[in-house]
Tab-separated table of C-alpha atoms in Angstrom:
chain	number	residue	atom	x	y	z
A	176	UNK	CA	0.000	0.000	0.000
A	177	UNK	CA	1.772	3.082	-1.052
A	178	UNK	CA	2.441	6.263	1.560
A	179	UNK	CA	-0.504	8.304	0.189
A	180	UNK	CA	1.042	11.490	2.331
A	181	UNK	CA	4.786	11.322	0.274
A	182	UNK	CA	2.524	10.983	-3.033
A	183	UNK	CA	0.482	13.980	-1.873
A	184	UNK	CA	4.123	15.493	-1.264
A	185	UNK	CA	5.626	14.739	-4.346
A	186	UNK	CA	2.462	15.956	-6.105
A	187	UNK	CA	2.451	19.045	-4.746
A	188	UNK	CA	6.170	19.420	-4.284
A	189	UNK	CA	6.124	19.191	-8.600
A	190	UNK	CA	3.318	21.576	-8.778
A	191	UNK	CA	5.236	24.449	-6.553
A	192	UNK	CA	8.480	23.856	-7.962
A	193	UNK	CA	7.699	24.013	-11.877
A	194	UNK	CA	5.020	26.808	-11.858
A	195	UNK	CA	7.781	29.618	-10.781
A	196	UNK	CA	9.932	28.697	-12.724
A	197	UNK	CA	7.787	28.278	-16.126
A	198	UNK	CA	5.757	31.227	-14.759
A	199	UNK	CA	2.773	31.214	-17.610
A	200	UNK	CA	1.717	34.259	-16.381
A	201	UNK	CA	4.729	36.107	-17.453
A	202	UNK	CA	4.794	34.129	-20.639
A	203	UNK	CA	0.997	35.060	-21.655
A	204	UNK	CA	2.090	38.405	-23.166
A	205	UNK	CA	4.618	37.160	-25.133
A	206	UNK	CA	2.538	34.130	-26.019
A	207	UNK	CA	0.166	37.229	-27.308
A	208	UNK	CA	2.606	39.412	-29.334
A	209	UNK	CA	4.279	35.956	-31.043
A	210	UNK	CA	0.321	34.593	-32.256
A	211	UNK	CA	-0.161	37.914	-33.150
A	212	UNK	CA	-3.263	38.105	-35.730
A	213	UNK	CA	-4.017	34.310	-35.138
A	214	UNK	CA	-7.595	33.966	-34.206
A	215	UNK	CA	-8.814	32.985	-31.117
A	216	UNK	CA	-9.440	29.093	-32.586
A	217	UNK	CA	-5.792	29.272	-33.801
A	218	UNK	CA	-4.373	30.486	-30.482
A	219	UNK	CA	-6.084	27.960	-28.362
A	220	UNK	CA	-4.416	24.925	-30.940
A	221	UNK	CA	-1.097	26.545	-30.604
A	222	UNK	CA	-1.447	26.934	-26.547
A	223	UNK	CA	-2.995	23.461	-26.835
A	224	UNK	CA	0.053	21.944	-28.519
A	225	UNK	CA	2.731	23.676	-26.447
A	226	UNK	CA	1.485	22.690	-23.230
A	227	UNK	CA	1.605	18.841	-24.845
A	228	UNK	CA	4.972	19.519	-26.131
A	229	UNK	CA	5.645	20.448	-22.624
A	230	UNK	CA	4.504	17.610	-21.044
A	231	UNK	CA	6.136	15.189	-23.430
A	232	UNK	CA	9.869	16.912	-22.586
A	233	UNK	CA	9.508	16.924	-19.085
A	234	UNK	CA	8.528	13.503	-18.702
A	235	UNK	CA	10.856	12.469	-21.279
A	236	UNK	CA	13.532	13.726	-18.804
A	237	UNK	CA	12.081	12.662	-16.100
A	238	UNK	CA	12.271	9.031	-17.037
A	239	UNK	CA	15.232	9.222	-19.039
A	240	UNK	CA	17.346	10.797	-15.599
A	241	UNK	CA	18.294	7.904	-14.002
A	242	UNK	CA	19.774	7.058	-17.468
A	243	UNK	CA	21.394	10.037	-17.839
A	244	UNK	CA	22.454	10.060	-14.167
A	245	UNK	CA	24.385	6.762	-14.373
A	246	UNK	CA	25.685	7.304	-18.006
A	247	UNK	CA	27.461	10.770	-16.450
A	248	UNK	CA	28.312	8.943	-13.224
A	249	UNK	CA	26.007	11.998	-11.516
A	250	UNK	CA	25.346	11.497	-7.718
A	251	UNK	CA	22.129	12.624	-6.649
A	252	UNK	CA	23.357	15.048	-3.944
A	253	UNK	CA	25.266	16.395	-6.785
A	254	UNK	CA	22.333	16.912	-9.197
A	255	UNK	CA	20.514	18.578	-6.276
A	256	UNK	CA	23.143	21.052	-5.783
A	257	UNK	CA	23.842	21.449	-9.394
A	258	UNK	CA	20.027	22.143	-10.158
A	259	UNK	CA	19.891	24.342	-6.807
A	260	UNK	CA	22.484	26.619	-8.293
A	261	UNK	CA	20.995	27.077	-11.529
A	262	UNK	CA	17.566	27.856	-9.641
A	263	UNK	CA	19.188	30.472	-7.609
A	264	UNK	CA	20.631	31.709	-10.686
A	265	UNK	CA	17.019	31.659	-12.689
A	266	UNK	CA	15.052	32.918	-9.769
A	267	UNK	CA	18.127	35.950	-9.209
A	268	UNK	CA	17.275	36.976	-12.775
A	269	UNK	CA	13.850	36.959	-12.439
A	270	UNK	CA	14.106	39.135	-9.765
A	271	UNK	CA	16.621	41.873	-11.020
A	272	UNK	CA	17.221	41.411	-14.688
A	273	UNK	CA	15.190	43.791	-17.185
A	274	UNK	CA	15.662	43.127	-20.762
A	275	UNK	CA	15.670	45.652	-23.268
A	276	UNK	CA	12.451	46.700	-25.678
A	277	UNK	CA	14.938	45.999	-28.767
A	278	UNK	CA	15.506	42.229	-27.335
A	279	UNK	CA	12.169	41.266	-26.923
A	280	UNK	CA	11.313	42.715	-30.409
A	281	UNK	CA	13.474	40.851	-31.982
A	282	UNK	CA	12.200	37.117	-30.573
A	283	UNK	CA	8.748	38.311	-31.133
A	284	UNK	CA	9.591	39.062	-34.888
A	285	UNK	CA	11.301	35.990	-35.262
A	286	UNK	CA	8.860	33.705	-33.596
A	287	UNK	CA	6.115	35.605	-35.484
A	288	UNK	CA	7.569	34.534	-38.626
A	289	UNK	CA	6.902	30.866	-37.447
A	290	UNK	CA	4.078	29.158	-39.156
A	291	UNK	CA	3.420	26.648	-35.657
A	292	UNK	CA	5.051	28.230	-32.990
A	293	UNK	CA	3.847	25.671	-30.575
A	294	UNK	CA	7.196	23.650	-30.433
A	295	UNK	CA	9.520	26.175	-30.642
A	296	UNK	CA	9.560	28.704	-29.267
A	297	UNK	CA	6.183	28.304	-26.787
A	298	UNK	CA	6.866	24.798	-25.698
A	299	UNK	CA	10.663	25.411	-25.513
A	300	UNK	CA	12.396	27.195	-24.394
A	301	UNK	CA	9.297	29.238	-23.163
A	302	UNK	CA	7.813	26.593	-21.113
A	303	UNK	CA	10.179	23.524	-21.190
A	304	UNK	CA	13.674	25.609	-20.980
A	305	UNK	CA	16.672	24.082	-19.067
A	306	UNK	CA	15.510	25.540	-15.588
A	307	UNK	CA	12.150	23.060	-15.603
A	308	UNK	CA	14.644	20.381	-17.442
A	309	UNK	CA	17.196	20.666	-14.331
A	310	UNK	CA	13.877	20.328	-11.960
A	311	UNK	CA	12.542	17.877	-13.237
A	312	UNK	CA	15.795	16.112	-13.734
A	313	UNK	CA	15.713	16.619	-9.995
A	314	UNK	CA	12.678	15.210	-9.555
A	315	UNK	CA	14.520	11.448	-10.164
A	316	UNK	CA	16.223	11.727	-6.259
A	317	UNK	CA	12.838	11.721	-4.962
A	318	UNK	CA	11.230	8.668	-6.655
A	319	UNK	CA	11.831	5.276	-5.368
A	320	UNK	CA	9.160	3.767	-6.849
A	321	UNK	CA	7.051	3.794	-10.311
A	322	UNK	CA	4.227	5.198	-8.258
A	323	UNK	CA	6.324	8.110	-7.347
A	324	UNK	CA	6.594	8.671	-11.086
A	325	UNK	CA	3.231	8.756	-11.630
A	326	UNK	CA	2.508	11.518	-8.987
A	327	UNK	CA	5.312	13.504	-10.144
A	328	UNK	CA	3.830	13.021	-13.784
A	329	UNK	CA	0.430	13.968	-12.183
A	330	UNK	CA	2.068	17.010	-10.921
A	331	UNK	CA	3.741	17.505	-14.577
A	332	UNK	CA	0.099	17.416	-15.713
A	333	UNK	CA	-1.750	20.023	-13.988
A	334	UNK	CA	0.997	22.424	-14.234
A	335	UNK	CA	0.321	21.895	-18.096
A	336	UNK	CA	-3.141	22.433	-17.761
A	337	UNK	CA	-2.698	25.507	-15.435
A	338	UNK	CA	-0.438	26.759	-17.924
A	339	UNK	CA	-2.876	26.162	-20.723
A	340	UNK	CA	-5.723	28.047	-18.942
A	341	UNK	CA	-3.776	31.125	-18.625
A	342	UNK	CA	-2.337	30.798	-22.477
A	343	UNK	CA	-5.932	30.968	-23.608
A	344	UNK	CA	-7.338	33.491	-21.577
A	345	UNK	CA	-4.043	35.628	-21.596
A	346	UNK	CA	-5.454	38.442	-23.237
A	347	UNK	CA	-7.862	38.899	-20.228
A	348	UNK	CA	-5.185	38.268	-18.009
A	349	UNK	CA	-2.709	40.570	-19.411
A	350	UNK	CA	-5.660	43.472	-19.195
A	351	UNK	CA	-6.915	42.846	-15.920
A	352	UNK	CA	-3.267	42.544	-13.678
A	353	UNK	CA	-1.444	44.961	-16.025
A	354	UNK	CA	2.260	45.470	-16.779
A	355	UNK	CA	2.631	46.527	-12.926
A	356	UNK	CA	1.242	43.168	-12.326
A	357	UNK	CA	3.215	41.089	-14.079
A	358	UNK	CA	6.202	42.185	-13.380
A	359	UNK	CA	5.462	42.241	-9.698
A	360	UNK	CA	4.085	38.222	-10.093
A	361	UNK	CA	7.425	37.792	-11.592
A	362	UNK	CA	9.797	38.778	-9.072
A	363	UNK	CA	7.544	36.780	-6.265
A	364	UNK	CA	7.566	33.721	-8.280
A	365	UNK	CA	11.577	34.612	-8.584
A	366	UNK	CA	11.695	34.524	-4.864
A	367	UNK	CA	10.298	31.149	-4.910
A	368	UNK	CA	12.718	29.899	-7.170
A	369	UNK	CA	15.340	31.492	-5.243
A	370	UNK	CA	14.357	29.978	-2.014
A	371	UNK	CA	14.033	26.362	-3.746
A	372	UNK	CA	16.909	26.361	-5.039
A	373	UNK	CA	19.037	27.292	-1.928
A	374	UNK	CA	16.775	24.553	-0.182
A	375	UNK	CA	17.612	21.942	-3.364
A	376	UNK	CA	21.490	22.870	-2.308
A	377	UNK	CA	20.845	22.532	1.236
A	378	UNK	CA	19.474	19.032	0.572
A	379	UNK	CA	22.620	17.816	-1.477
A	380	UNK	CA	25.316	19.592	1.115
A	381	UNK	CA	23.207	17.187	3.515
A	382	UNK	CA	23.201	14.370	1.190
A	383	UNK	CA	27.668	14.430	0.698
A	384	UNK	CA	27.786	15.153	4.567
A	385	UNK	CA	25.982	12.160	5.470
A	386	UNK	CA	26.833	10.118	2.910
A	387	UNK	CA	28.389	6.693	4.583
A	388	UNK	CA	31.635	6.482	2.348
A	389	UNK	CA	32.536	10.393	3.188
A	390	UNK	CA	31.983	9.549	6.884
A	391	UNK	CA	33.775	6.756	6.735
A	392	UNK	CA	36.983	8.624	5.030
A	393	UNK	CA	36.229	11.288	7.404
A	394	UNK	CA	37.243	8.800	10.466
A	395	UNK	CA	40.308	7.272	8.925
A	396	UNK	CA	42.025	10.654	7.858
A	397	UNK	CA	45.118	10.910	10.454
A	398	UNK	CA	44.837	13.581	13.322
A	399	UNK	CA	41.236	13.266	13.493
């Protein structure tokens, strides 16, 4: 009978961890100036699509990991310190960073150009980049059985479908919090990610610490 309180965690420990950081409320105005004279049938296919495309990468990485993990000869305390770092990092530029009008011009232009912009660039690296890769790849330490899969592919799921809901109503969105809005969602949700990714370091410091074999050499080293 499996722990159904460390699936609810898992669940929900998916859910909080990849909404910051794929933050689809910061992505629905540029999911509006790249669809850009679609209609409103066409922009729910291509919001549609991405969130699939979405789903398909992260859970491709989330059950290729281990693979990669052993093929690398990557520790798990290691990837948790690793993918804390590059949270920090994410959730840092979230929370400081300003790009220029001339930047974001040119990606809009360039994605506009795009026939199906669902794959690239909505479902990556808009929603799929290497920040929810690195979580997700994260995700891998806390599995230890197929059912923990599934509830972190559950979680994987309604992120998707969250994100989805506020693709297709992103116009309202965008009107009804406003520019000040966004921008101050943004920097909260950076926060988050900040504070999750110190914790995800925490973790793996904790994980080499402990470890038995470091102990171990720990206790044989002369003069201690």
């Amino acid at each position: 009978m499996p722990n159904l309180l460390q699936l609810w965690s898992i669940f929900l420990g998916t859910v909080i961890g990849l909404l910051p950081i794929i933050n689809p409320l910061a992505a629905a105005p540029t999911f509006l100036a790249i669809t850009e004279g679609n209609d409103d049938a066409r922009r729910r296919n291509q919001a549609m699509k991405g969130c699939l495309y979405m789903v398909v990468i992260l859970v491709s990485f989330l059950i290729g990991g281990s693979f990669i993990m052993s093929f690398f000869g990557i520790s798990i305390p290691g990837l948790r310190i690793a993918g804390g770092i590059l949270l920090t990092g994410i959730g840092m530029n979230m929370l400081t960073a300003h790009r220029t009008t001339s930047e974001e011009q040119e990606e809009r232009e360039a994605a506009r150009q795009k026939r199906d912009i669902s794959f690239s660039p909505l479902a990556m690296p808009m929603l799929s980049g290497p920040g929810s890769i690195a979580v997700t790849l994260g995700f891998t330490s806390l599995a230890q059985d197929w059912i923990d899969y599934i509830a972190i592919i559950a979680g994987i799921i309604v992120v998707a479908f969250v994100t989805y809901l506020t693709l297709r109503i992103a116009g309202r969105v965008v009107r009804f919090v406003g520019p000040v809005g966004v921008n101050a969602m943004t920097k909260i949700m950076g926060f988050l990610l900040m504070a999750i990714g110190v914790q995800f370091v925490v973790n793996g410091v904790l994980g080499v610490v402990t470890d038995p074999e470091v102990l171990r050499v720990f206790r044989e080293t002369p003069g201690r």
